[in-house]
JSON list of C-alpha atoms in Angstrom, two decimals:
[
{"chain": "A", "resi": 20, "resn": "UNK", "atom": "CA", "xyz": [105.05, 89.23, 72.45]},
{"chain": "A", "resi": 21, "resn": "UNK", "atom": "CA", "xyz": [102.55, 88.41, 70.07]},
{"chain": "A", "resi": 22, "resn": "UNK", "atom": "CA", "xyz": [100.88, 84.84, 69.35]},
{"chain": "A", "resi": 23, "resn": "UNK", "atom": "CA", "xyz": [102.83, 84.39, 66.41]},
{"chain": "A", "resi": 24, "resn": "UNK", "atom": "CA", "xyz": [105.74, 84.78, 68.27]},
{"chain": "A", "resi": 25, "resn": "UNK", "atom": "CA", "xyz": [107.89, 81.61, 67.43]},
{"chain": "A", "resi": 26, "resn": "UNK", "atom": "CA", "xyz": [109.34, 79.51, 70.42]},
{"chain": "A", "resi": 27, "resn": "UNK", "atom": "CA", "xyz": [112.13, 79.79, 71.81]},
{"chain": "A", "resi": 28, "resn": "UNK", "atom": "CA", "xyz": [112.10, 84.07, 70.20]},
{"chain": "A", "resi": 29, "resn": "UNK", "atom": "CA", "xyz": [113.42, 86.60, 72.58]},
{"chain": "A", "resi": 30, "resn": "UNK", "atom": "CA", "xyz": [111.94, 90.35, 73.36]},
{"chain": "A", "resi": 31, "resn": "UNK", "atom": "CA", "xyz": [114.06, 93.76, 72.92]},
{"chain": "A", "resi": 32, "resn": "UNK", "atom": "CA", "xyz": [114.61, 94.33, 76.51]},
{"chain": "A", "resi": 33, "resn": "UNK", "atom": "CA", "xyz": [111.75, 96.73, 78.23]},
{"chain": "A", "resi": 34, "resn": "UNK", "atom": "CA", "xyz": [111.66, 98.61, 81.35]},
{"chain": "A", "resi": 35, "resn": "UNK", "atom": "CA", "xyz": [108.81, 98.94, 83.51]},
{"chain": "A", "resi": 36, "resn": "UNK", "atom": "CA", "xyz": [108.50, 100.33, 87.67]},
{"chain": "A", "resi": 37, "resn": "UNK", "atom": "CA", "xyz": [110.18, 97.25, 88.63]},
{"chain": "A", "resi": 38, "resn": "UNK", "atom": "CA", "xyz": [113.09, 96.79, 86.47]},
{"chain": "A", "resi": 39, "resn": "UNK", "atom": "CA", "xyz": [114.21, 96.47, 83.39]},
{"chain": "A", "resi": 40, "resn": "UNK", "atom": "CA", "xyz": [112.76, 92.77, 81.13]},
{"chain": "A", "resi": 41, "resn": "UNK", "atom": "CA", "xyz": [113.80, 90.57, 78.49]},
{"chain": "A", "resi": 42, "resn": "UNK", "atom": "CA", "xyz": [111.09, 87.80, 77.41]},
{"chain": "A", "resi": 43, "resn": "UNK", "atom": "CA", "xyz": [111.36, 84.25, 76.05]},
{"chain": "A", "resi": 44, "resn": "UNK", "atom": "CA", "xyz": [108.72, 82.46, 74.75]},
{"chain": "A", "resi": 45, "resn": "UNK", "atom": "CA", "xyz": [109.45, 79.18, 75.96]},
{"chain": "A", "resi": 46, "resn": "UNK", "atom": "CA", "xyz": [106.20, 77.40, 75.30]},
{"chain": "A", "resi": 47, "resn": "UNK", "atom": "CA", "xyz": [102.19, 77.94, 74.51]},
{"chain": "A", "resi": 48, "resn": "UNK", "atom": "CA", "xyz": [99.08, 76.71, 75.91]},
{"chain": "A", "resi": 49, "resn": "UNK", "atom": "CA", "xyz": [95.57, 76.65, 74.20]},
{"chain": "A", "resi": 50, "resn": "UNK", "atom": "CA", "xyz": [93.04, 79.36, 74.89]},
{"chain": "A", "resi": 51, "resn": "UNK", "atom": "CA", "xyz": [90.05, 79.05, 76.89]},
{"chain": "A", "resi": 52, "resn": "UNK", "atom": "CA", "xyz": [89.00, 78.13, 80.01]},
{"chain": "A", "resi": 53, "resn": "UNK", "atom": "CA", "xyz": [90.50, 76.27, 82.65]},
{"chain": "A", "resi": 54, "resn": "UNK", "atom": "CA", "xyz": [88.52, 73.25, 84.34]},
{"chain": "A", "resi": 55, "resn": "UNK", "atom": "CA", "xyz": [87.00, 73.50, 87.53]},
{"chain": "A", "resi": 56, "resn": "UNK", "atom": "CA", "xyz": [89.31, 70.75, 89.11]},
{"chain": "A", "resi": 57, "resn": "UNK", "atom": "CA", "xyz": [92.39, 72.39, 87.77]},
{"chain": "A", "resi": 58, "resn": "UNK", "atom": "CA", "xyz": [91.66, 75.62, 89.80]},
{"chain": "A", "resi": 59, "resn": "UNK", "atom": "CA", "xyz": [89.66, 74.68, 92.76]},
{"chain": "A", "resi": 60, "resn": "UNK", "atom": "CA", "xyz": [92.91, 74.93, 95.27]},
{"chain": "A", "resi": 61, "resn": "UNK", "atom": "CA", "xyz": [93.55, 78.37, 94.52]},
{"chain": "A", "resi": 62, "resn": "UNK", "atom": "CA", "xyz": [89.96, 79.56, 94.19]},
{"chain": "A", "resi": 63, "resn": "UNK", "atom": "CA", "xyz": [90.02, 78.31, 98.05]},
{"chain": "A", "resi": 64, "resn": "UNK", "atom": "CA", "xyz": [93.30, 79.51, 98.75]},
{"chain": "A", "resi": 65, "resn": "UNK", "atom": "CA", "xyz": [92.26, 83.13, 97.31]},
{"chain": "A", "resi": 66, "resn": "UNK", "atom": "CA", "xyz": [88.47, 82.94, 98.99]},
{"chain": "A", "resi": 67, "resn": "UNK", "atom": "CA", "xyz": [90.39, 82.20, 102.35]},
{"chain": "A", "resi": 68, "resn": "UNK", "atom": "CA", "xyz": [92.68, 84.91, 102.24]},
{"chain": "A", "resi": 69, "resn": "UNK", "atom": "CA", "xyz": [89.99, 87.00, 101.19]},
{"chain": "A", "resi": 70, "resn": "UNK", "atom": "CA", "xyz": [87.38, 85.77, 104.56]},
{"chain": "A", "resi": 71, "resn": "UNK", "atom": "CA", "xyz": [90.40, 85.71, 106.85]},
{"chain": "A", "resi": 72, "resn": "UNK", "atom": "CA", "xyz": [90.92, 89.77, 105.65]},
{"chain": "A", "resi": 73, "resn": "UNK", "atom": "CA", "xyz": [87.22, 90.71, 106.09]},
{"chain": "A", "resi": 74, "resn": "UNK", "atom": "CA", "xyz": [87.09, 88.80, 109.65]},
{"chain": "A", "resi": 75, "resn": "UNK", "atom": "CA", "xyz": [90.58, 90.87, 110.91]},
{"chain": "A", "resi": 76, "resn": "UNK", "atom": "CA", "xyz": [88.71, 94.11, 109.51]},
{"chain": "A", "resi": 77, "resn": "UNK", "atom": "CA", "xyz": [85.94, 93.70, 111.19]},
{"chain": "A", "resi": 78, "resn": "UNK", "atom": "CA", "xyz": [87.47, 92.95, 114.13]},
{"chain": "A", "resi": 79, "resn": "UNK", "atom": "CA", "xyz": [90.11, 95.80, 113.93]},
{"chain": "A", "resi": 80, "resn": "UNK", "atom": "CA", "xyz": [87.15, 97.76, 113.55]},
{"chain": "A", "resi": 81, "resn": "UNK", "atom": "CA", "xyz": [85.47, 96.56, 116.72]},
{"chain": "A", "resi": 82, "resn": "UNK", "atom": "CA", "xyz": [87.60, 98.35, 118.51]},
{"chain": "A", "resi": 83, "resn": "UNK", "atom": "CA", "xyz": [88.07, 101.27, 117.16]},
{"chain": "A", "resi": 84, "resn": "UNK", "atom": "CA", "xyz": [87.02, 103.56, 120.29]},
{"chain": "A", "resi": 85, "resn": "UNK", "atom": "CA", "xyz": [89.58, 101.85, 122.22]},
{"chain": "A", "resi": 86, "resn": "UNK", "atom": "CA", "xyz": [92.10, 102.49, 119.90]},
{"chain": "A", "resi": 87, "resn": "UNK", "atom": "CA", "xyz": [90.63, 106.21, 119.33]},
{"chain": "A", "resi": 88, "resn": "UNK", "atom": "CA", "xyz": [90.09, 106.72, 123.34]},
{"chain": "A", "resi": 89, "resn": "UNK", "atom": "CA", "xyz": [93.54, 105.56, 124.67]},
{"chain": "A", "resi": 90, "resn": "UNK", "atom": "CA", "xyz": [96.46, 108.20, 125.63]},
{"chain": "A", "resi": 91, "resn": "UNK", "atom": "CA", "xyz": [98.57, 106.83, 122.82]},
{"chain": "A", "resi": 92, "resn": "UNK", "atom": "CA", "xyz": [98.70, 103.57, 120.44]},
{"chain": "A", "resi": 93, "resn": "UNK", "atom": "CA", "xyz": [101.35, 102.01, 122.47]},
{"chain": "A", "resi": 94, "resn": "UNK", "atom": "CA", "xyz": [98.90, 102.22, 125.55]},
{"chain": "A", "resi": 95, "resn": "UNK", "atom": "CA", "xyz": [95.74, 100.83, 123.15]},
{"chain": "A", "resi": 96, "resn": "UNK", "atom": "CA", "xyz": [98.15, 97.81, 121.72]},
{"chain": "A", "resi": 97, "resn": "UNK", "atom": "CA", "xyz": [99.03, 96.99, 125.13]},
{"chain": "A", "resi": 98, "resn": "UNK", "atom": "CA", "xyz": [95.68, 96.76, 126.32]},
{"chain": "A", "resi": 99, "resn": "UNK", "atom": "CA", "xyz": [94.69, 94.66, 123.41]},
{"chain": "A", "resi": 100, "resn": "UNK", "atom": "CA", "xyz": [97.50, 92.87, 123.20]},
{"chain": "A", "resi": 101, "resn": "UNK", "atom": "CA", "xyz": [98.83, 94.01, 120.00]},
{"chain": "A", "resi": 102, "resn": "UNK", "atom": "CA", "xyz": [102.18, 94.25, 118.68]},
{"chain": "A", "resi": 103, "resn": "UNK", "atom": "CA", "xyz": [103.48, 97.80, 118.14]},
{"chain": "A", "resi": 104, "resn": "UNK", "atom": "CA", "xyz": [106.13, 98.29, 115.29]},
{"chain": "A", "resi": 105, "resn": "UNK", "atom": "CA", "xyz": [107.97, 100.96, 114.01]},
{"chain": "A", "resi": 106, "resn": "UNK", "atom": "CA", "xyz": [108.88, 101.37, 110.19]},
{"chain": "A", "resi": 107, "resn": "UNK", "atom": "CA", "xyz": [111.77, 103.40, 109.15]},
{"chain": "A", "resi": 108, "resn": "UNK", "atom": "CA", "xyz": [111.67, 106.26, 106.13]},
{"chain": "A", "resi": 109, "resn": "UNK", "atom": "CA", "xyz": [110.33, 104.67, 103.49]},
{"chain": "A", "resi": 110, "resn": "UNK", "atom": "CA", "xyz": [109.23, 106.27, 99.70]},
{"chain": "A", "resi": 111, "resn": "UNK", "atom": "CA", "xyz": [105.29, 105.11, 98.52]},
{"chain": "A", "resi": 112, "resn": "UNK", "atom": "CA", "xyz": [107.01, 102.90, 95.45]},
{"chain": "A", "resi": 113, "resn": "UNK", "atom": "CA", "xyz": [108.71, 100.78, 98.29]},
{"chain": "A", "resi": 114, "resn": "UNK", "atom": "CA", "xyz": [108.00, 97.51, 100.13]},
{"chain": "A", "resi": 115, "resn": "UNK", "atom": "CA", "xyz": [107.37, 98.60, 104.10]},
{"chain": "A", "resi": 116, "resn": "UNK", "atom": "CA", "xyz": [107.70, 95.28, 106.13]},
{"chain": "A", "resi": 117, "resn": "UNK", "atom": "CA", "xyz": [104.35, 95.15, 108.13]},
{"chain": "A", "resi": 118, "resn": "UNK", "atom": "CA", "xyz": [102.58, 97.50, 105.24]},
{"chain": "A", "resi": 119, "resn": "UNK", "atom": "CA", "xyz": [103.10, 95.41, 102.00]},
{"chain": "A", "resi": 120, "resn": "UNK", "atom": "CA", "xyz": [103.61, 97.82, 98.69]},
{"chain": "A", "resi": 121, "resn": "UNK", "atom": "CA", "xyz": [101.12, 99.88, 96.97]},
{"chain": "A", "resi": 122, "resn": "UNK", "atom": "CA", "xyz": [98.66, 99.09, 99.96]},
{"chain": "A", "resi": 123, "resn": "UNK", "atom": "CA", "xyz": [95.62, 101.10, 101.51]},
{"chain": "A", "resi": 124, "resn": "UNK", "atom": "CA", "xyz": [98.30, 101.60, 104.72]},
{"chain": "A", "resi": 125, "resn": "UNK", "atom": "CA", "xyz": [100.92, 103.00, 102.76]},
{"chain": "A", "resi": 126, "resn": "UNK", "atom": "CA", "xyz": [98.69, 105.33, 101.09]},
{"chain": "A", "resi": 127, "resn": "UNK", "atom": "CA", "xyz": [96.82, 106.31, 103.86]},
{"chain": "A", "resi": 128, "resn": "UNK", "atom": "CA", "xyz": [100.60, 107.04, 105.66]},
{"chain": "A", "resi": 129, "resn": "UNK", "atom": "CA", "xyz": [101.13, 109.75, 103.09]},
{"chain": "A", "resi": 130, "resn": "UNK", "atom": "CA", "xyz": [97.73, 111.64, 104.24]},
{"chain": "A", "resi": 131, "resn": "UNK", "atom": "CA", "xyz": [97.85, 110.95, 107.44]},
{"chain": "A", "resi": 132, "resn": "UNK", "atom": "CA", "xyz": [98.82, 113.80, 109.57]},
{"chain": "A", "resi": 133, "resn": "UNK", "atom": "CA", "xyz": [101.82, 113.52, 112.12]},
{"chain": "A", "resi": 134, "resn": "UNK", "atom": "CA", "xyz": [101.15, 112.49, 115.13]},
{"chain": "A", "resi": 135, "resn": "UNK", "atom": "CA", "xyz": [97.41, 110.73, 114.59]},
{"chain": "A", "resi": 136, "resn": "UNK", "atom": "CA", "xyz": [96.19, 107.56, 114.95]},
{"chain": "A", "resi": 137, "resn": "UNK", "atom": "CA", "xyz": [94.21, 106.00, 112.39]},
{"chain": "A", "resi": 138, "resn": "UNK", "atom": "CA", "xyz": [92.92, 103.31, 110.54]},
{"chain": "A", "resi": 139, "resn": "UNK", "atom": "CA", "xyz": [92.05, 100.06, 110.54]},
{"chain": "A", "resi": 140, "resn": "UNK", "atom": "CA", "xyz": [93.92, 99.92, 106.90]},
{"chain": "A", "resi": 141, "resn": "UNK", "atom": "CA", "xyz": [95.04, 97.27, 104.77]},
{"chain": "A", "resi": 142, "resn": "UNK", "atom": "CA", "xyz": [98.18, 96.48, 104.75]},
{"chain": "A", "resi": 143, "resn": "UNK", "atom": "CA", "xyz": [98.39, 93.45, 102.38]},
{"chain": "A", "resi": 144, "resn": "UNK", "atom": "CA", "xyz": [99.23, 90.64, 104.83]},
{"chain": "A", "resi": 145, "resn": "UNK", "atom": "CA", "xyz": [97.73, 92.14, 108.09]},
{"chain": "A", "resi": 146, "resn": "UNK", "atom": "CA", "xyz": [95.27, 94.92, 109.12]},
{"chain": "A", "resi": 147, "resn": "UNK", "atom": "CA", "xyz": [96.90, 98.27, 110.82]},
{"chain": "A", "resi": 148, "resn": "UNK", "atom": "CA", "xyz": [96.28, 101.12, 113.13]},
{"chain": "A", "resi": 149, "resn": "UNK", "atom": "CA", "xyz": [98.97, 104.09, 111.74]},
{"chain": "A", "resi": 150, "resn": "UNK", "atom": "CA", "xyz": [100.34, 106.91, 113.47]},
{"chain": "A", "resi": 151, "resn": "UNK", "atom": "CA", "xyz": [103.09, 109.05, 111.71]},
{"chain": "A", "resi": 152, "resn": "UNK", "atom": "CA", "xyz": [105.67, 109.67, 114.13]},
{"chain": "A", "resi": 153, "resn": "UNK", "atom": "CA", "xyz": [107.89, 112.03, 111.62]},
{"chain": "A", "resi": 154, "resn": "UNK", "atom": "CA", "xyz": [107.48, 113.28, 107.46]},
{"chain": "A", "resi": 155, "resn": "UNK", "atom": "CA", "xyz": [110.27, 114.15, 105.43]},
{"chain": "A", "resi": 156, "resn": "UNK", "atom": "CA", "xyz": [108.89, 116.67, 102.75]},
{"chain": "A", "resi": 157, "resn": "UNK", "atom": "CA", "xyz": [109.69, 116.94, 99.36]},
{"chain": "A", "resi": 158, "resn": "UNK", "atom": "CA", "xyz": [112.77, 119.31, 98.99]},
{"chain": "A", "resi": 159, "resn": "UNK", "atom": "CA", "xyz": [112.40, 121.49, 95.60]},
{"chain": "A", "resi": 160, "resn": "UNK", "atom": "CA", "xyz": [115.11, 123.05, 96.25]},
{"chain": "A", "resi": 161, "resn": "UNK", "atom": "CA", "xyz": [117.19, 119.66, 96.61]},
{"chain": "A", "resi": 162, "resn": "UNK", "atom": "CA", "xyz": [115.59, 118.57, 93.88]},
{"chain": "A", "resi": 163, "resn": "UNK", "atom": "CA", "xyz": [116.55, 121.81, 91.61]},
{"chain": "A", "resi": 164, "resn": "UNK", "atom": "CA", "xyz": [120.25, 120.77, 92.26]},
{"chain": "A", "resi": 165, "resn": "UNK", "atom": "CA", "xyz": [120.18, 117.46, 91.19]},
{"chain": "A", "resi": 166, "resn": "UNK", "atom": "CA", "xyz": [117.66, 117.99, 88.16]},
{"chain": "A", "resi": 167, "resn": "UNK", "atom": "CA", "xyz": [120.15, 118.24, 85.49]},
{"chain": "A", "resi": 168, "resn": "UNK", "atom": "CA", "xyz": [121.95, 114.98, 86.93]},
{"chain": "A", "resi": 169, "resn": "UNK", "atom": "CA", "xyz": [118.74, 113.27, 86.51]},
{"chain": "A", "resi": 170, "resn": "UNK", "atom": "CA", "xyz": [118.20, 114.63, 83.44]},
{"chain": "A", "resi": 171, "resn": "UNK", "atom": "CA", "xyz": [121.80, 113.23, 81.91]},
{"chain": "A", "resi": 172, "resn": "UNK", "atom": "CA", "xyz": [121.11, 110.04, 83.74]},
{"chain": "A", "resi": 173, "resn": "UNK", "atom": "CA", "xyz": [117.61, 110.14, 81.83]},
{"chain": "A", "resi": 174, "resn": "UNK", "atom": "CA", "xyz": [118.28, 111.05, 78.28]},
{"chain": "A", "resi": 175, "resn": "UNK", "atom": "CA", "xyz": [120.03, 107.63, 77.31]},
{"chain": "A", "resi": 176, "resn": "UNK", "atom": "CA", "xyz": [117.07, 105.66, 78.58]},
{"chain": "A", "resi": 177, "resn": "UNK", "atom": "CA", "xyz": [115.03, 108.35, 76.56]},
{"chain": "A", "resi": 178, "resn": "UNK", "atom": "CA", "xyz": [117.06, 108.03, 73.32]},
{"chain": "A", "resi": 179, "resn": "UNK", "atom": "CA", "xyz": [117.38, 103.85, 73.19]},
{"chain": "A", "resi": 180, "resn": "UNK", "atom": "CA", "xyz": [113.41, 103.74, 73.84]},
{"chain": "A", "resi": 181, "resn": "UNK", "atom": "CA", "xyz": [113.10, 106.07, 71.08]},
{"chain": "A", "resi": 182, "resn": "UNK", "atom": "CA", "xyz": [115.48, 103.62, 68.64]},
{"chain": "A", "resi": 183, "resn": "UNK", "atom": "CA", "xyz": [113.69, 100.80, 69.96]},
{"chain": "A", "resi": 184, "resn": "UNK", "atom": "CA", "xyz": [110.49, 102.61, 68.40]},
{"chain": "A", "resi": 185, "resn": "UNK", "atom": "CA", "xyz": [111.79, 103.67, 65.67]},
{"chain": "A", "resi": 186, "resn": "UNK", "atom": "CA", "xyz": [113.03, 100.14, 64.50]},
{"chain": "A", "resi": 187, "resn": "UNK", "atom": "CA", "xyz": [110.07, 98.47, 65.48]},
{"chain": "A", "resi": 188, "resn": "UNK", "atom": "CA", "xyz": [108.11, 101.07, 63.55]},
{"chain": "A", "resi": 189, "resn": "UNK", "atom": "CA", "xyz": [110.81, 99.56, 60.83]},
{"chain": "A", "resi": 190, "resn": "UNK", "atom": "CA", "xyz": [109.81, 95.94, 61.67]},
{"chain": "A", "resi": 191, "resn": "UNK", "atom": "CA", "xyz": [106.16, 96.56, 61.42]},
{"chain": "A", "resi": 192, "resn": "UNK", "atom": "CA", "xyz": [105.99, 98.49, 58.14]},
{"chain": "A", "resi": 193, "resn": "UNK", "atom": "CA", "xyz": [109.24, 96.93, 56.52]},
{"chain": "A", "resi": 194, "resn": "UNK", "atom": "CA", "xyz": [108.61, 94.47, 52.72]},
{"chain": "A", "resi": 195, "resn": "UNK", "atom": "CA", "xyz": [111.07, 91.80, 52.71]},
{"chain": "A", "resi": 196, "resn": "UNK", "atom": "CA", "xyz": [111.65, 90.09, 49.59]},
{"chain": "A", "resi": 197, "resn": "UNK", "atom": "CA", "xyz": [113.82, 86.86, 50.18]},
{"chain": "A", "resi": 198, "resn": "UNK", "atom": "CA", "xyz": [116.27, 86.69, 47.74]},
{"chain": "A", "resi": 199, "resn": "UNK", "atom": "CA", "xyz": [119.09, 84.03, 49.37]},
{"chain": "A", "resi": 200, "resn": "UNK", "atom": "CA", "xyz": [118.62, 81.39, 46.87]},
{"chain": "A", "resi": 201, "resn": "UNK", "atom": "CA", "xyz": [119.90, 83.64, 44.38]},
{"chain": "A", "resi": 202, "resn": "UNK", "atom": "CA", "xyz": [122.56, 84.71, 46.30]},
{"chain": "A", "resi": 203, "resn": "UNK", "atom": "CA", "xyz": [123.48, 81.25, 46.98]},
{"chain": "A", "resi": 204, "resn": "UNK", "atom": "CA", "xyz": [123.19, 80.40, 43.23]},
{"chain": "A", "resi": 205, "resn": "UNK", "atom": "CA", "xyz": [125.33, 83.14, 42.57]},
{"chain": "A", "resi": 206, "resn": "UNK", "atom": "CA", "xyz": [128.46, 81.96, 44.95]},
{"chain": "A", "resi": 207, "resn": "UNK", "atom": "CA", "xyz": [127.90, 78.08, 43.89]},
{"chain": "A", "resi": 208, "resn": "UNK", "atom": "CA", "xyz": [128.80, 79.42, 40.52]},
{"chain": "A", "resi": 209, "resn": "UNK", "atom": "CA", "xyz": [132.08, 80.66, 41.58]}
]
């Protein structure tokens, strides 16, 4: 929405990787900076998280060779008293419980050959050692079957985004001459 947007005005509806939006413009603030005192909590909120990340990467990376060296990573957590856990099949656009979304762990579980141990990754809210027990592959030929049902469920999404441009293209360009008052004149007079 655009700053001239007036209050209480509400978007076309929008889609985006996490759903589908409609906006409301429900108030406005003034430009600018904020003041010191208005942010400082959640500068030190942010700077904590951030030291309290670097200190479990650096100690995640400490021990490494341990982690590298041991028969398996259920032997190397045990000996450092780390938690194993075990995430089901999950897709890179989801949330992993104990990986986060869109994280340095769940990319680095893509790469990661079956089998080995790696890391220390980031996995949003904690700091991870992987090992990918099983991969499901992409199945073209699965994928082939079901293309033309994507495609159908597709093409309405495709066609109202492409109205939705076409009348804001409408919107944007469009000369609007107000002429009520002589339409009200006109029924007054009958």
């Amino acid at each position: 929405l655009q700053a001239s947007t007036p209050l209480d005005e509400v978007s076309e509806y929008f889609q985006n990787a996490t759903g589908y939006h409609i906006l409301e413009v429900r108030g406005r603030a003034a430009g600018g900076t904020f003041a010191f005192d208005e942010v400082r909590e959640q500068i030190r909120e942010a700077l904590a998280i951030e030291m309290r990340r670097s200190t479990a990467m650096e100690a995640a990376k400490g021990h490494e060779s341990e982690v590298r060296d041991a028969v398996s990573l259920e032997d190397a957590a045990a000996a450092l008293r780390w938690t194993v856990e075990t995430a089901g099949p999950f897709t890179r656009r989801q949330f992993v419980a104990g990986l986060g979304r869109d994280t340095e762990a769940i990319g680095a579980s893509f790469g990661l050959p079956p089998g080995q141990v790696a890391g220390p990754f980031d996995a949003g809210e904690s700091i991870v050692y992987l090992r990918v027990d099983e991969r499901t592959d992409a199945n073209p030929e699965m994928f082939v079957a079901v293309r033309e049902q994507l495609r159908s469920q597709m093409r309405p999404q495709a066609g109202q985004e492409n109205v939705n441009q076409w009348l804001q293209g409408l919107r944007d360009n469009a000369t609007i001459v107000d002429r009520r008052d002589r339409l009200n004149s006109e029924a007054a007079a009958l």
